[in-house]
Amino acid sequence: RDDSRVVSLDDYLIPRLARDTRGIGAHDHAATNLERAAADLEKLRAGHPCAKPVYDHSRGGAVSTETIEPARFLIVEGVHALHPRVRPLIDLGVFLDASAEVRYRRVARDVAEKGLSETYARGVYARLEEECKKFLLPLRDLADVVIAVDDAFGLKWVSPA
């Protein structure tokens, strides 16, 4: 019996072209349709299915929807999972605190997996560091558990102590 479902908040990203036009990166809260994500999570928690978008990073937008059935355990993953609009819908919030070196590795990943040019990917990374400080690191305080991710992808329990 499958008692769990994974909901990726990346699927709620607004199209890349719209983000670029507005001058916002994917880590800015405005880049994600948090209202729709929260509404879908509310449906799932109430025992009802939802039609969730499916985002294709290589195309830069949602390409379809998929029906997610409710389950005993919902795993909500993504950089905005602890955002105040979504956090009340999550029973256990975990913050992975990645080092700057780990975050920089996304440049090569974005080129290889998302088909972005290296120049574009480096620009995304430069914006990421700024957005990380402004939008993501403050969410750490909303987590129940904080786990540090070191440069070798090792994990270290940080809190609660």
Short mmCIF file of N, CA and C in Angstrom, two decimals, residues 75-161:
data_model
loop_
_atom_site.label_atom_id
_atom_site.label_comp_id
_atom_site.label_asym_id
_atom_site.label_seq_id
_atom_site.Cartn_x
_atom_site.Cartn_y
_atom_site.Cartn_z
N ILE A 75 4.77 14.56 1.39
CA ILE A 75 6.11 15.13 1.47
C ILE A 75 6.13 16.32 0.52
N VAL A 76 6.26 17.50 1.09
CA VAL A 76 6.26 18.73 0.31
C VAL A 76 7.70 19.21 0.23
N GLU A 77 8.24 19.22 -1.00
CA GLU A 77 9.64 19.61 -1.14
C GLU A 77 9.76 20.82 -2.05
N GLY A 78 10.76 21.63 -1.73
CA GLY A 78 11.00 22.83 -2.51
C GLY A 78 11.44 23.96 -1.60
N VAL A 79 12.06 24.97 -2.20
CA VAL A 79 12.64 26.05 -1.40
C VAL A 79 11.60 26.90 -0.68
N HIS A 80 10.35 26.83 -1.12
CA HIS A 80 9.32 27.64 -0.48
C HIS A 80 8.40 26.84 0.44
N ALA A 81 8.79 25.62 0.76
CA ALA A 81 7.94 24.76 1.59
C ALA A 81 7.70 25.34 2.98
N LEU A 82 8.60 26.21 3.44
CA LEU A 82 8.43 26.80 4.77
C LEU A 82 7.86 28.22 4.70
N HIS A 83 7.46 28.65 3.51
CA HIS A 83 6.85 29.98 3.36
C HIS A 83 5.59 30.04 4.23
N PRO A 84 5.32 31.18 4.87
CA PRO A 84 4.17 31.29 5.77
C PRO A 84 2.82 30.91 5.14
N ARG A 85 2.68 30.96 3.84
CA ARG A 85 1.41 30.55 3.21
C ARG A 85 1.28 29.03 3.16
N VAL A 86 2.41 28.32 3.13
CA VAL A 86 2.42 26.87 3.00
C VAL A 86 2.74 26.19 4.34
N ARG A 87 3.58 26.79 5.15
CA ARG A 87 4.08 26.18 6.39
C ARG A 87 2.97 25.65 7.31
N PRO A 88 1.84 26.35 7.49
CA PRO A 88 0.81 25.81 8.38
C PRO A 88 0.21 24.49 7.89
N LEU A 89 0.44 24.15 6.65
CA LEU A 89 -0.10 22.92 6.08
C LEU A 89 0.87 21.75 6.18
N ILE A 90 2.02 21.99 6.81
CA ILE A 90 3.07 20.98 6.93
C ILE A 90 3.28 20.68 8.41
N ASP A 91 3.27 19.39 8.74
CA ASP A 91 3.41 18.99 10.14
C ASP A 91 4.85 19.05 10.64
N LEU A 92 5.81 18.73 9.78
CA LEU A 92 7.21 18.73 10.17
C LEU A 92 7.99 19.46 9.09
N GLY A 93 8.57 20.61 9.44
CA GLY A 93 9.33 21.40 8.49
C GLY A 93 10.81 21.18 8.66
N VAL A 94 11.48 20.82 7.56
CA VAL A 94 12.92 20.56 7.58
C VAL A 94 13.59 21.57 6.65
N PHE A 95 14.63 22.23 7.14
CA PHE A 95 15.41 23.18 6.35
C PHE A 95 16.78 22.58 6.10
N LEU A 96 17.14 22.40 4.82
CA LEU A 96 18.48 21.95 4.45
C LEU A 96 19.32 23.19 4.20
N ASP A 97 20.29 23.41 5.05
CA ASP A 97 21.12 24.61 5.01
C ASP A 97 22.39 24.31 4.22
N ALA A 98 22.33 24.53 2.90
CA ALA A 98 23.44 24.21 2.01
C ALA A 98 24.49 25.31 2.02
N SER A 99 25.75 24.89 1.93
CA SER A 99 26.85 25.85 1.87
C SER A 99 26.83 26.57 0.52
N ALA A 100 27.54 27.69 0.44
CA ALA A 100 27.63 28.43 -0.82
C ALA A 100 28.26 27.56 -1.90
N GLU A 101 29.22 26.73 -1.56
CA GLU A 101 29.87 25.83 -2.53
C GLU A 101 28.85 24.85 -3.12
N VAL A 102 28.02 24.30 -2.29
CA VAL A 102 26.98 23.37 -2.76
C VAL A 102 26.01 24.12 -3.67
N ARG A 103 25.63 25.33 -3.28
CA ARG A 103 24.71 26.10 -4.11
C ARG A 103 25.33 26.43 -5.47
N TYR A 104 26.66 26.66 -5.51
CA TYR A 104 27.32 27.00 -6.76
C TYR A 104 27.30 25.83 -7.75
N ARG A 105 27.27 24.62 -7.24
CA ARG A 105 27.26 23.44 -8.11
C ARG A 105 26.03 23.39 -9.00
N ARG A 106 25.04 24.17 -8.71
CA ARG A 106 23.83 24.18 -9.52
C ARG A 106 24.08 24.74 -10.91
N VAL A 107 25.16 25.52 -11.10
CA VAL A 107 25.46 26.06 -12.43
C VAL A 107 25.66 24.90 -13.40
N ALA A 108 26.53 23.97 -13.07
CA ALA A 108 26.78 22.81 -13.94
C ALA A 108 25.51 21.97 -14.09
N ARG A 109 24.77 21.79 -13.00
CA ARG A 109 23.53 21.02 -13.07
C ARG A 109 22.52 21.68 -14.00
N ASP A 110 22.37 22.99 -13.89
CA ASP A 110 21.39 23.69 -14.72
C ASP A 110 21.75 23.62 -16.20
N VAL A 111 23.03 23.65 -16.51
CA VAL A 111 23.46 23.52 -17.90
C VAL A 111 23.16 22.11 -18.40
N ALA A 112 23.53 21.10 -17.61
CA ALA A 112 23.36 19.71 -18.03
C ALA A 112 21.90 19.25 -18.02
N GLU A 113 21.17 19.56 -16.96
CA GLU A 113 19.83 19.01 -16.80
C GLU A 113 18.71 19.89 -17.34
N LYS A 114 18.92 21.21 -17.33
CA LYS A 114 17.85 22.12 -17.74
C LYS A 114 18.10 22.71 -19.11
N GLY A 115 19.28 22.43 -19.68
CA GLY A 115 19.58 22.94 -21.01
C GLY A 115 19.83 24.43 -21.06
N LEU A 116 20.21 25.04 -19.92
CA LEU A 116 20.49 26.47 -19.90
C LEU A 116 21.91 26.73 -20.38
N SER A 117 22.13 27.90 -20.94
CA SER A 117 23.49 28.26 -21.32
C SER A 117 24.28 28.50 -20.03
N GLU A 118 25.61 28.35 -20.12
CA GLU A 118 26.43 28.57 -18.93
C GLU A 118 26.33 30.02 -18.46
N THR A 119 26.28 30.96 -19.41
CA THR A 119 26.16 32.38 -19.07
C THR A 119 24.87 32.63 -18.30
N TYR A 120 23.77 32.07 -18.81
CA TYR A 120 22.48 32.25 -18.14
C TYR A 120 22.51 31.61 -16.75
N ALA A 121 23.07 30.39 -16.68
CA ALA A 121 23.13 29.67 -15.39
C ALA A 121 23.97 30.43 -14.37
N ARG A 122 25.07 31.05 -14.81
CA ARG A 122 25.90 31.84 -13.88
C ARG A 122 25.13 33.07 -13.39
N GLY A 123 24.34 33.66 -14.28
CA GLY A 123 23.50 34.79 -13.88
C GLY A 123 22.46 34.38 -12.85
N VAL A 124 21.89 33.18 -13.06
CA VAL A 124 20.92 32.65 -12.09
C VAL A 124 21.59 32.46 -10.74
N TYR A 125 22.83 31.93 -10.75
CA TYR A 125 23.53 31.71 -9.49
C TYR A 125 23.81 33.03 -8.77
N ALA A 126 24.23 34.04 -9.51
CA ALA A 126 24.51 35.35 -8.89
C ALA A 126 23.26 35.88 -8.22
N ARG A 127 22.12 35.73 -8.88
CA ARG A 127 20.85 36.18 -8.31
C ARG A 127 20.46 35.28 -7.13
N LEU A 128 20.79 33.98 -7.23
CA LEU A 128 20.45 33.03 -6.17
C LEU A 128 21.04 33.45 -4.84
N GLU A 129 22.30 33.84 -4.83
CA GLU A 129 22.94 34.20 -3.56
C GLU A 129 22.22 35.38 -2.91
N GLU A 130 21.85 36.35 -3.71
CA GLU A 130 21.10 37.51 -3.19
C GLU A 130 19.73 37.07 -2.68
N GLU A 131 19.04 36.27 -3.50
CA GLU A 131 17.69 35.80 -3.13
C GLU A 131 17.74 34.87 -1.93
N CYS A 132 18.79 34.10 -1.82
CA CYS A 132 18.94 33.18 -0.70
C CYS A 132 18.93 33.97 0.61
N LYS A 133 19.71 35.03 0.65
CA LYS A 133 19.77 35.86 1.86
C LYS A 133 18.43 36.54 2.14
N LYS A 134 17.78 36.99 1.09
CA LYS A 134 16.55 37.77 1.25
C LYS A 134 15.31 36.89 1.50
N PHE A 135 15.20 35.78 0.79
CA PHE A 135 13.96 35.00 0.83
C PHE A 135 14.07 33.65 1.53
N LEU A 136 15.20 32.96 1.39
CA LEU A 136 15.27 31.58 1.87
C LEU A 136 15.81 31.45 3.29
N LEU A 137 16.92 32.12 3.59
CA LEU A 137 17.50 31.97 4.92
C LEU A 137 16.54 32.38 6.04
N PRO A 138 15.69 33.40 5.85
CA PRO A 138 14.72 33.71 6.90
C PRO A 138 13.74 32.57 7.19
N LEU A 139 13.52 31.69 6.21
CA LEU A 139 12.59 30.57 6.41
C LEU A 139 13.17 29.53 7.37
N ARG A 140 14.47 29.57 7.56
CA ARG A 140 15.13 28.62 8.47
C ARG A 140 14.49 28.68 9.86
N ASP A 141 14.12 29.88 10.28
CA ASP A 141 13.53 30.04 11.61
C ASP A 141 12.16 29.37 11.74
N LEU A 142 11.53 29.03 10.63
CA LEU A 142 10.22 28.38 10.66
C LEU A 142 10.31 26.86 10.65
N ALA A 143 11.53 26.34 10.57
CA ALA A 143 11.74 24.89 10.50
C ALA A 143 11.70 24.26 11.89
N ASP A 144 11.24 23.03 11.92
CA ASP A 144 11.32 22.23 13.15
C ASP A 144 12.71 21.61 13.29
N VAL A 145 13.31 21.32 12.12
CA VAL A 145 14.61 20.66 12.07
C VAL A 145 15.47 21.40 11.05
N VAL A 146 16.74 21.63 11.39
CA VAL A 146 17.70 22.22 10.45
C VAL A 146 18.84 21.23 10.30
N ILE A 147 19.17 20.93 9.04
CA ILE A 147 20.26 20.03 8.72
C ILE A 147 21.23 20.77 7.80
N ALA A 148 22.51 20.84 8.20
CA ALA A 148 23.53 21.49 7.39
C ALA A 148 24.01 20.53 6.32
N VAL A 149 24.21 21.06 5.11
CA VAL A 149 24.76 20.28 3.99
C VAL A 149 26.13 20.87 3.68
N ASP A 150 27.20 20.07 3.90
CA ASP A 150 28.54 20.60 3.68
C ASP A 150 28.97 20.43 2.22
N ASP A 151 30.18 20.88 1.91
CA ASP A 151 30.67 20.89 0.53
C ASP A 151 30.75 19.51 -0.10
N ALA A 152 30.89 18.47 0.72
CA ALA A 152 30.94 17.09 0.21
C ALA A 152 29.56 16.43 0.28
N PHE A 153 28.52 17.23 0.48
CA PHE A 153 27.14 16.76 0.61
C PHE A 153 26.92 15.92 1.86
N GLY A 154 27.80 16.08 2.84
CA GLY A 154 27.60 15.44 4.12
C GLY A 154 26.51 16.19 4.88
N LEU A 155 25.77 15.46 5.70
CA LEU A 155 24.67 16.04 6.46
C LEU A 155 25.02 16.08 7.94
N LYS A 156 24.67 17.20 8.59
CA LYS A 156 24.92 17.34 10.02
C LYS A 156 23.68 17.94 10.67
N TRP A 157 23.17 17.25 11.65
CA TRP A 157 22.02 17.73 12.40
C TRP A 157 22.41 19.00 13.13
N VAL A 158 21.65 20.09 12.94
CA VAL A 158 21.96 21.35 13.59
C VAL A 158 20.98 21.66 14.70
N SER A 159 19.70 21.53 14.42
CA SER A 159 18.71 21.81 15.46
C SER A 159 17.44 21.00 15.20
N PRO A 160 16.65 20.73 16.18
CA PRO A 160 16.90 21.15 17.56
C PRO A 160 18.07 20.36 18.13
N ALA A 161 18.74 20.98 19.07
CA ALA A 161 19.95 20.38 19.67
C ALA A 161 19.60 19.16 20.51
#
